[in-house]
């Protein structure tokens, strides 16, 4: 059956099914606004008191699940206002003095995003904490480092894990930047031009915990940069998480066997009893796609919008909520999962039994004996090919075999070990135990801040 025009329209423009999530911010904002109106003598003190009492009881109704949200009333603002009328009568009509839904929704969203940023930063810290703990507990383990997913040079496992620590550190910084841009009060901008009442915006900012007051009313009601910044920071964080996820998947495969994920974070197969699938890590990669999509969505919605508020912008919310929820859930479960990871030191060691990852060190050895690096590289390339063909590790080659490739090799070539290789890379940011110790101290400091 065809719906009538009114029904079609009502359903199409309504946002209450999702913006009800902003009820707490909406009421908080309205309470601060009412207080300010009374303080400025714009409404009577007794009116403000009735309004605040009414809003407080509406908040309780919502929290107790007793509030009836009506699509007919479009959005969270109108739903709450209509209920306020029912509760306190015509005085309710005074709340919307010197305000528009345009600056009201901008306020609600900023309050919401501010809270979520703080939570996100906290979760990133927890994740970093898990990584530091895993690194500390396995400080001595040497693993093959890769380029092109080919064994390249040995590195400390702790060094590897701290690479992710640094990524998440940058993510935290991005969210902090985003917090600065979000921490600006838009209320008082009215529909678009400011309001014709002697309001006190600084007072409202203080009441609501904003550090700044917006400086242009047109911009303030139509700016959604802070949502885009949250989405972009979330996209980067998920990208980092998806890289970590892929390592976890590879490392827990039979072929690598470097780590074991606790059963609580894997699932079995309905048909193959031996399987322990790394679903959490796989899903994090999958969800990254959705987070990118949400970023593209809000960028596209905002593109080429003329000033000031346009109804297009109502589409800013569902993607934001989805990103916020997905990011929180992903960060939380990764922090928990990483805490349970068991490292299989023997498997890692075995993976580098054939010590070809020391090829660079052999070249460096020849350089120290006077050979230009490019030549040394050529010598060791041939030596490596020979060793591989003989099925021998470098260590298993005799000195006379070494001499087939260069007379510069002598007994001390056998002093080159995984340990000596690691220790040699004692530069800032390198993988030597000394540098990794410094990095761990720095990391611990950063998460204790
Ligand atoms: N539901 C609207 C939104 O989320 C609130 C602002 C509506 N303003 C308006 N003039 N219709 O964007």
Short mmCIF file of C-alpha atoms and ligand atoms in Angstrom, two decimals:
data_model
loop_
_atom_site.label_atom_id
_atom_site.label_comp_id
_atom_site.label_asym_id
_atom_site.label_seq_id
_atom_site.Cartn_x
_atom_site.Cartn_y
_atom_site.Cartn_z
CA UNK A 1 0.00 0.00 0.00
CA UNK A 2 1.23 3.49 -0.82
CA UNK A 3 2.02 5.66 2.15
CA UNK A 4 0.48 9.12 2.16
CA UNK A 5 2.57 12.22 1.51
CA UNK A 6 2.79 13.24 5.14
CA UNK A 7 3.98 9.82 6.17
CA UNK A 8 6.64 9.70 3.44
CA UNK A 9 7.93 13.14 4.36
CA UNK A 10 7.95 12.50 8.07
CA UNK A 11 9.98 9.33 7.72
CA UNK A 12 12.41 10.84 5.28
CA UNK A 13 13.38 13.87 7.34
CA UNK A 14 13.28 12.32 10.80
CA UNK A 15 16.56 11.75 12.58
CA UNK A 16 15.23 10.73 15.98
CA UNK A 17 15.99 7.04 15.38
CA UNK A 18 19.69 7.88 15.64
CA UNK A 19 20.11 11.37 17.11
CA UNK A 20 18.34 10.27 20.30
CA UNK A 21 21.80 9.14 21.24
CA UNK A 22 22.60 12.84 21.82
CA UNK A 23 19.91 13.30 24.48
CA UNK A 24 22.39 13.80 27.34
CA UNK A 25 24.39 16.46 25.49
CA UNK A 26 21.18 18.14 24.30
CA UNK A 27 19.82 18.43 27.82
CA UNK A 28 23.15 19.51 29.28
CA UNK A 29 23.36 22.25 26.64
CA UNK A 30 19.79 23.39 27.27
CA UNK A 31 20.35 23.59 31.02
CA UNK A 32 23.42 25.79 30.56
CA UNK A 33 21.49 27.93 28.07
CA UNK A 34 18.54 28.39 30.45
CA UNK A 35 20.86 29.33 33.30
CA UNK A 36 22.53 31.93 31.12
CA UNK A 37 19.19 33.38 29.91
CA UNK A 38 18.13 33.92 33.53
CA UNK A 39 21.48 35.32 34.59
CA UNK A 40 21.26 37.85 31.76
CA UNK A 41 17.68 38.77 32.67
CA UNK A 42 16.39 37.48 29.32
CA UNK A 43 13.99 35.12 31.09
CA UNK A 44 12.85 35.11 34.71
CA UNK A 45 14.84 33.12 37.27
CA UNK A 46 11.70 31.14 38.14
CA UNK A 47 11.18 30.22 34.49
CA UNK A 48 14.74 28.93 34.25
CA UNK A 49 14.21 26.88 37.39
CA UNK A 50 11.06 25.28 35.97
CA UNK A 51 12.83 24.57 32.68
CA UNK A 52 15.86 23.01 34.37
CA UNK A 53 13.69 20.87 36.62
CA UNK A 54 11.63 19.76 33.64
CA UNK A 55 14.75 18.90 31.61
CA UNK A 56 16.25 16.98 34.52
CA UNK A 57 13.17 14.81 34.87
CA UNK A 58 13.08 14.24 31.10
CA UNK A 59 16.65 12.99 31.32
CA UNK A 60 15.54 10.53 33.98
CA UNK A 61 12.64 9.37 31.84
CA UNK A 62 14.98 8.71 28.95
CA UNK A 63 17.48 6.90 31.13
CA UNK A 64 14.78 4.72 32.60
CA UNK A 65 13.48 3.88 29.15
CA UNK A 66 10.17 5.59 29.87
CA UNK A 67 10.47 8.31 27.26
CA UNK A 68 8.48 7.92 24.07
CA UNK A 69 10.46 9.12 21.06
CA UNK A 70 8.23 10.26 18.22
CA UNK A 71 9.39 10.35 14.58
CA UNK A 72 6.65 12.91 13.97
CA UNK A 73 8.72 15.30 16.08
CA UNK A 74 11.71 14.76 13.80
CA UNK A 75 14.74 15.07 16.02
CA UNK A 76 16.02 14.91 19.56
CA UNK A 77 15.64 18.67 20.09
CA UNK A 78 11.93 18.74 19.22
CA UNK A 79 11.21 15.52 21.07
CA UNK A 80 12.66 16.92 24.26
CA UNK A 81 11.06 20.33 23.83
CA UNK A 82 7.62 18.84 23.18
CA UNK A 83 7.90 16.77 26.34
CA UNK A 84 8.98 19.89 28.24
CA UNK A 85 5.75 21.58 27.15
CA UNK A 86 3.77 18.61 28.46
CA UNK A 87 5.56 18.80 31.76
CA UNK A 88 5.79 22.52 32.56
CA UNK A 89 3.37 24.15 30.13
CA UNK A 90 3.97 27.27 28.07
CA UNK A 91 7.07 28.32 30.01
CA UNK A 92 8.83 25.63 27.97
CA UNK A 93 8.55 27.95 25.00
CA UNK A 94 11.06 30.33 26.60
CA UNK A 95 13.96 27.87 26.43
CA UNK A 96 14.49 28.35 22.71
CA UNK A 97 14.97 32.12 23.10
CA UNK A 98 18.24 33.26 21.52
CA UNK A 99 18.89 29.82 20.06
CA UNK A 100 18.33 27.84 16.89
CA UNK A 101 18.43 24.13 16.24
CA UNK A 102 21.39 24.95 14.05
CA UNK A 103 23.65 26.05 16.86
CA UNK A 104 22.01 23.51 19.16
CA UNK A 105 22.97 20.48 17.06
CA UNK A 106 26.46 21.86 16.50
CA UNK A 107 26.78 22.07 20.29
CA UNK A 108 25.44 18.57 20.93
CA UNK A 109 27.84 17.08 18.41
CA UNK A 110 30.83 18.89 19.83
CA UNK A 111 30.00 17.78 23.36
CA UNK A 112 29.62 14.23 22.08
CA UNK A 113 32.86 14.17 20.09
CA UNK A 114 34.83 15.69 22.97
CA UNK A 115 33.80 12.84 25.27
CA UNK A 116 34.51 10.21 22.67
CA UNK A 117 37.97 11.62 21.96
CA UNK A 118 38.96 11.34 25.62
CA UNK A 119 37.71 7.77 25.68
CA UNK A 120 39.55 6.95 22.47
CA UNK A 121 42.83 8.36 23.78
CA UNK A 122 42.42 6.29 26.93
CA UNK A 123 41.84 3.13 24.92
CA UNK A 124 44.86 3.84 22.74
CA UNK A 125 46.90 4.16 25.92
CA UNK A 126 45.65 0.79 27.15
CA UNK A 127 46.59 -0.78 23.86
CA UNK A 128 50.05 0.76 24.08
CA UNK A 129 50.32 -0.57 27.60
CA UNK A 130 49.62 -4.12 26.37
CA UNK A 131 52.29 -3.77 23.71
CA UNK A 132 54.86 -2.50 26.22
CA UNK A 133 54.09 -5.38 28.58
CA UNK A 134 54.49 -7.93 25.80
CA UNK A 135 57.74 -6.27 24.73
CA UNK A 136 59.09 -6.22 28.31
CA UNK A 137 58.21 -9.85 28.90
CA UNK A 138 60.06 -10.94 25.75
CA UNK A 139 62.89 -8.47 25.76
CA UNK A 140 65.66 -10.89 24.84
CA UNK A 141 63.96 -12.55 21.88
CA UNK A 142 65.59 -11.99 18.51
CA UNK A 143 63.38 -12.43 15.49
CA UNK A 144 63.84 -12.09 11.77
CA UNK A 145 62.95 -8.63 10.55
CA UNK A 146 61.37 -8.53 7.11
CA UNK A 147 61.23 -6.42 4.02
CA UNK A 148 58.97 -7.60 1.19
CA UNK A 149 58.01 -10.26 3.73
CA UNK A 150 61.43 -11.82 3.09
CA UNK A 151 63.79 -12.32 6.03
CA UNK A 152 66.06 -9.29 6.00
CA UNK A 153 67.94 -8.54 9.24
CA UNK A 154 67.52 -9.70 12.82
CA UNK A 155 65.67 -7.39 15.21
CA UNK A 156 64.49 -7.62 18.78
CA UNK A 157 60.86 -8.65 19.12
CA UNK A 158 60.51 -5.77 21.58
CA UNK A 159 61.72 -3.37 18.90
CA UNK A 160 59.13 -4.77 16.50
CA UNK A 161 56.30 -4.32 18.99
CA UNK A 162 57.41 -0.81 19.87
CA UNK A 163 57.03 0.15 16.22
CA UNK A 164 53.29 -0.22 16.79
CA UNK A 165 53.59 1.72 20.03
CA UNK A 166 54.93 4.66 18.02
CA UNK A 167 52.08 4.44 15.51
CA UNK A 168 49.50 4.54 18.26
CA UNK A 169 51.38 7.42 19.89
CA UNK A 170 50.90 9.46 16.71
CA UNK A 171 47.24 8.45 16.66
CA UNK A 172 46.84 9.79 20.18
CA UNK A 173 48.43 13.06 19.11
CA UNK A 174 46.02 13.32 16.19
CA UNK A 175 43.06 12.83 18.50
CA UNK A 176 44.47 15.48 20.85
CA UNK A 177 44.67 17.91 17.94
CA UNK A 178 41.11 17.03 17.07
CA UNK A 179 40.13 17.72 20.67
CA UNK A 180 41.54 21.25 20.43
CA UNK A 181 39.48 21.95 17.33
CA UNK A 182 36.36 20.42 18.87
CA UNK A 183 36.68 22.27 22.15
CA UNK A 184 34.96 25.43 20.84
CA UNK A 185 31.46 26.54 21.86
CA UNK A 186 29.16 27.14 18.86
CA UNK A 187 26.04 28.04 20.90
CA UNK A 188 25.16 31.70 20.55
CA UNK A 189 25.57 31.63 16.77
CA UNK A 190 21.80 31.33 16.38
CA UNK A 191 20.52 30.19 13.01
CA UNK A 192 23.50 31.71 11.23
CA UNK A 193 24.01 35.38 12.09
CA UNK A 194 24.32 35.47 15.86
CA UNK A 195 21.40 36.39 18.14
CA UNK A 196 19.70 39.69 19.01
CA UNK A 197 19.80 39.20 22.78
CA UNK A 198 22.44 40.20 25.33
CA UNK A 199 23.65 36.63 25.87
CA UNK A 200 26.83 35.64 27.72
CA UNK A 201 28.63 33.10 25.59
CA UNK A 202 31.67 32.90 27.84
CA UNK A 203 29.46 31.89 30.74
CA UNK A 204 27.92 29.06 28.68
CA UNK A 205 31.37 27.95 27.57
CA UNK A 206 32.47 27.75 31.17
CA UNK A 207 29.33 25.89 32.25
CA UNK A 208 29.86 23.30 29.54
CA UNK A 209 33.63 23.04 29.83
CA UNK A 210 34.62 24.60 26.51
CA UNK A 211 38.01 26.35 26.34
CA UNK A 212 36.97 28.69 23.57
CA UNK A 213 33.98 30.44 22.00
CA UNK A 214 33.55 30.34 18.21
CA UNK A 215 34.49 33.53 16.39
CA UNK A 216 32.22 33.37 13.33
CA UNK A 217 28.55 32.44 13.56
CA UNK A 218 28.25 31.29 9.94
CA UNK A 219 31.21 28.97 10.33
CA UNK A 220 30.15 27.77 13.76
CA UNK A 221 26.78 26.40 12.61
CA UNK A 222 28.10 24.83 9.44
CA UNK A 223 31.49 23.52 10.50
CA UNK A 224 31.77 19.76 10.76
CA UNK A 225 35.56 19.63 10.43
CA UNK A 226 35.81 18.20 13.92
CA UNK A 227 33.74 15.19 12.84
CA UNK A 228 35.87 14.74 9.74
CA UNK A 229 39.01 14.98 11.86
CA UNK A 230 37.69 12.35 14.24
CA UNK A 231 36.81 10.12 11.30
CA UNK A 232 40.19 10.67 9.66
CA UNK A 233 42.08 9.97 12.87
CA UNK A 234 39.95 6.87 13.35
CA UNK A 235 40.73 5.75 9.81
CA UNK A 236 44.46 6.05 10.46
CA UNK A 237 44.18 4.24 13.77
CA UNK A 238 42.25 1.40 12.14
CA UNK A 239 44.85 1.25 9.37
CA UNK A 240 47.53 0.77 12.04
CA UNK A 241 45.39 -1.76 13.85
CA UNK A 242 44.83 -3.66 10.61
CA UNK A 243 48.58 -3.92 10.05
CA UNK A 244 49.03 -5.27 13.56
CA UNK A 245 46.11 -7.60 12.91
CA UNK A 246 47.79 -8.98 9.82
CA UNK A 247 51.02 -9.64 11.76
CA UNK A 248 49.02 -11.45 14.41
CA UNK A 249 47.31 -13.56 11.76
CA UNK A 250 50.60 -14.45 10.05
CA UNK A 251 52.47 -15.06 13.27
CA UNK A 252 49.82 -17.35 14.65
CA UNK A 253 49.65 -19.43 11.46
CA UNK A 254 51.14 -22.93 11.45
CA UNK A 255 53.82 -21.76 9.06
CA UNK A 256 55.13 -19.05 11.39
CA UNK A 257 54.00 -20.28 14.78
CA UNK A 258 55.65 -17.29 16.48
CA UNK A 259 52.73 -16.59 18.78
CA UNK A 260 49.62 -18.15 20.13
CA UNK A 261 46.45 -16.16 20.64
CA UNK A 262 44.37 -17.14 23.62
CA UNK A 263 41.38 -19.30 22.74
CA UNK A 264 39.06 -16.63 24.08
CA UNK A 265 39.91 -14.56 21.02
CA UNK A 266 39.76 -17.26 18.37
CA UNK A 267 36.97 -19.41 17.01
CA UNK A 268 36.91 -23.00 15.89
CA UNK A 269 35.69 -24.30 12.58
CA UNK A 270 32.42 -26.18 12.34
CA UNK A 271 34.05 -28.79 10.12
CA UNK A 272 37.83 -28.75 10.70
CA UNK A 273 38.53 -29.58 14.36
CA UNK A 274 42.17 -28.48 14.30
CA UNK A 275 41.36 -24.87 13.46
CA UNK A 276 41.86 -21.86 15.71
CA UNK A 277 40.81 -18.95 13.60
CA UNK A 278 42.09 -15.43 14.43
CA UNK A 279 38.65 -13.87 13.88
CA UNK A 280 39.26 -10.80 16.03
CA UNK A 281 42.25 -9.79 13.96
CA UNK A 282 40.46 -10.60 10.72
CA UNK A 283 37.40 -8.60 11.71
CA UNK A 284 39.51 -5.59 12.66
CA UNK A 285 40.86 -5.59 9.10
CA UNK A 286 37.36 -5.97 7.73
CA UNK A 287 35.97 -3.19 9.87
CA UNK A 288 38.73 -0.86 8.69
CA UNK A 289 36.94 -0.75 5.35
CA UNK A 290 33.78 0.49 7.01
CA UNK A 291 35.65 3.21 8.87
CA UNK A 292 37.21 4.42 5.61
CA UNK A 293 33.72 4.43 4.12
CA UNK A 294 32.40 6.62 6.92
CA UNK A 295 35.22 9.10 6.33
CA UNK A 296 34.48 9.26 2.60
CA UNK A 297 30.80 9.65 3.38
CA UNK A 298 31.14 12.73 5.61
CA UNK A 299 33.74 14.31 3.30
CA UNK A 300 31.34 13.89 0.41
CA UNK A 301 28.36 15.20 2.38
CA UNK A 302 30.25 18.36 3.30
CA UNK A 303 31.75 18.94 -0.12
CA UNK A 304 30.53 22.08 -1.90
CA UNK A 305 27.90 22.97 0.72
CA UNK A 306 27.25 26.71 0.69
CA UNK A 307 27.13 28.52 4.04
CA UNK A 308 25.56 28.13 6.47
CA UNK A 309 23.48 25.20 7.80
CA UNK A 310 22.09 22.81 5.19
CA UNK A 311 19.91 19.83 5.92
CA UNK A 312 22.46 17.64 4.14
CA UNK A 313 24.42 17.89 7.35
CA UNK A 314 21.93 15.78 9.25
CA UNK A 315 23.73 12.89 7.54
CA UNK A 316 26.80 13.57 9.69
CA UNK A 317 25.65 11.39 12.56
CA UNK A 318 25.18 7.74 11.66
CA UNK A 319 28.67 7.36 10.21
CA UNK A 320 30.15 9.12 13.23
CA UNK A 321 28.33 6.87 15.68
CA UNK A 322 29.35 3.79 13.72
CA UNK A 323 33.00 4.86 13.64
CA UNK A 324 33.04 5.72 17.34
CA UNK A 325 31.52 2.36 18.31
CA UNK A 326 33.70 0.34 15.96
CA UNK A 327 36.88 2.06 17.04
CA UNK A 328 36.14 1.69 20.76
CA UNK A 329 35.32 -1.99 20.34
CA UNK A 330 38.40 -2.68 18.22
CA UNK A 331 40.83 -0.89 20.53
CA UNK A 332 39.39 -2.55 23.60
CA UNK A 333 39.49 -6.08 22.28
CA UNK A 334 43.00 -5.68 20.87
CA UNK A 335 44.34 -4.47 24.20
CA UNK A 336 42.76 -7.49 25.88
CA UNK A 337 43.82 -9.98 23.22
CA UNK A 338 47.45 -8.81 23.18
CA UNK A 339 47.66 -9.29 26.95
CA UNK A 340 47.04 -13.01 26.38
CA UNK A 341 49.52 -13.57 23.56
CA UNK A 342 52.05 -16.35 24.20
CA UNK A 343 55.33 -16.00 22.38
CA UNK A 344 57.01 -19.15 21.11
CA UNK A 345 60.69 -18.23 21.44
CA UNK A 346 61.89 -21.52 19.98
CA UNK A 347 59.84 -21.20 16.81
CA UNK A 348 61.13 -17.68 16.31
CA UNK A 349 64.71 -18.82 16.80
CA UNK A 350 64.20 -21.77 14.45
CA UNK A 351 62.84 -19.46 11.80
CA UNK A 352 66.28 -17.86 11.60
CA UNK A 353 68.32 -21.05 11.99
CA UNK A 354 69.79 -20.55 8.56
CA UNK A 355 71.54 -17.33 9.45
CA UNK A 356 71.21 -15.61 6.08
CA UNK A 357 69.76 -12.59 7.87
CA UNK A 358 73.40 -11.89 8.78
CA UNK A 359 74.35 -11.19 5.16
CA UNK A 360 74.42 -7.42 5.75
CA UNK A 361 76.71 -7.97 8.72
CA UNK A 362 79.09 -10.02 6.55
CA UNK A 363 79.17 -7.16 4.06
CA UNK A 364 79.78 -4.68 6.89
CA UNK A 365 82.62 -6.98 8.04
CA UNK A 366 84.32 -6.72 4.66
CA UNK A 367 83.82 -2.95 4.66
CA UNK A 368 85.67 -2.78 7.96
CA UNK A 369 88.50 -4.72 6.28
CA UNK A 370 88.72 -2.01 3.62
CA UNK A 371 86.39 -3.13 0.82
CA UNK A 372 83.99 -0.51 -0.61
CA UNK A 373 80.40 -1.36 0.42
CA UNK A 374 79.13 -2.00 -3.11
CA UNK A 375 81.90 -4.56 -3.71
CA UNK A 376 81.34 -6.15 -0.33
CA UNK A 377 77.66 -6.45 -1.17
CA UNK A 378 78.55 -8.28 -4.41
CA UNK A 379 80.90 -10.68 -2.62
CA UNK A 380 78.32 -11.59 0.01
CA UNK A 381 75.60 -11.98 -2.63
CA UNK A 382 77.71 -14.69 -4.30
CA UNK A 383 78.65 -16.20 -0.94
CA UNK A 384 74.96 -16.38 0.04
CA UNK A 385 74.03 -18.07 -3.21
CA UNK A 386 76.79 -20.62 -2.64
CA UNK A 387 75.70 -21.26 0.98
CA UNK A 388 72.07 -21.72 -0.05
CA UNK A 389 73.09 -24.15 -2.80
CA UNK A 390 75.22 -26.13 -0.33
CA UNK A 391 72.34 -26.13 2.14
CA UNK A 392 74.67 -24.61 4.72
CA UNK A 393 74.31 -21.65 7.02
CA UNK A 394 77.09 -19.03 7.04
CA UNK A 395 78.29 -20.46 10.32
CA UNK A 396 78.66 -23.90 8.72
CA UNK A 397 80.97 -22.66 5.93
CA UNK A 398 84.68 -23.36 6.38
CA UNK A 399 87.21 -20.58 6.18
CA UNK A 400 88.52 -22.04 2.89
CA UNK A 401 85.00 -21.85 1.51
CA UNK A 402 84.88 -18.18 2.60
CA UNK A 403 88.21 -17.59 0.88
CA UNK A 404 86.74 -18.65 -2.48
CA UNK A 405 84.88 -15.35 -2.34
CA UNK A 406 87.33 -12.99 -0.65
CA UNK A 407 90.77 -13.26 0.92
CA UNK A 408 89.69 -10.69 3.50
CA UNK A 409 87.72 -13.22 5.52
CA UNK A 410 89.50 -14.58 8.57
CA UNK A 411 88.62 -16.44 11.78
CA UNK A 412 86.81 -13.51 13.33
CA UNK A 413 84.06 -13.92 10.73
CA UNK A 414 82.64 -16.52 13.10
CA UNK A 415 82.17 -13.79 15.72
CA UNK A 416 79.27 -12.52 13.64
CA UNK A 417 76.13 -13.75 15.35
CA UNK A 418 72.52 -12.67 15.67
CA UNK A 419 73.49 -11.04 18.96
CA UNK A 420 76.44 -9.16 17.50
CA UNK A 421 74.27 -8.01 14.61
CA UNK A 422 71.63 -6.61 16.95
CA UNK A 423 74.18 -5.02 19.27
CA UNK A 424 75.90 -3.29 16.35
CA UNK A 425 72.77 -1.33 15.49
CA UNK A 426 73.24 0.98 18.41
CA UNK A 427 71.93 4.18 16.85
CA UNK A 428 68.98 6.25 18.00
CA UNK A 429 65.90 4.32 16.94
CA UNK A 430 67.94 1.17 16.22
CA UNK A 431 67.34 -2.35 17.47
CA UNK A 432 70.31 -2.77 19.86
CA UNK A 433 69.33 -3.90 23.36
CA UNK A 434 70.62 -0.60 24.71
CA UNK A 435 68.43 1.46 22.36
CA UNK A 436 65.41 -0.75 22.94
CA UNK A 437 65.85 -0.27 26.69
CA UNK A 438 65.78 3.49 26.11
CA UNK A 439 62.69 3.11 23.91
CA UNK A 440 60.93 1.05 26.57
CA UNK A 441 61.66 3.67 29.23
CA UNK A 442 60.31 6.38 26.93
CA UNK A 443 57.24 4.31 26.16
CA UNK A 444 56.49 3.68 29.81
CA UNK A 445 56.79 7.39 30.50
CA UNK A 446 54.44 8.27 27.66
CA UNK A 447 51.67 6.01 28.91
CA UNK A 448 52.04 7.15 32.48
CA UNK A 449 51.51 10.79 31.45
N1 LIG B 1 18.22 17.33 12.97
C1 LIG B 1 18.99 18.42 12.47
C2 LIG B 1 20.40 17.97 12.17
O1 LIG B 1 20.80 17.02 12.72
C3 LIG B 1 19.05 19.52 13.48
C4 LIG B 1 19.14 20.87 12.89
C5 LIG B 1 17.93 21.16 12.11
N2 LIG B 1 17.83 22.51 11.69
C6 LIG B 1 16.93 22.87 10.79
N3 LIG B 1 16.88 24.10 10.49
N4 LIG B 1 16.10 22.01 10.27
O2 LIG B 1 21.11 18.53 11.38
#
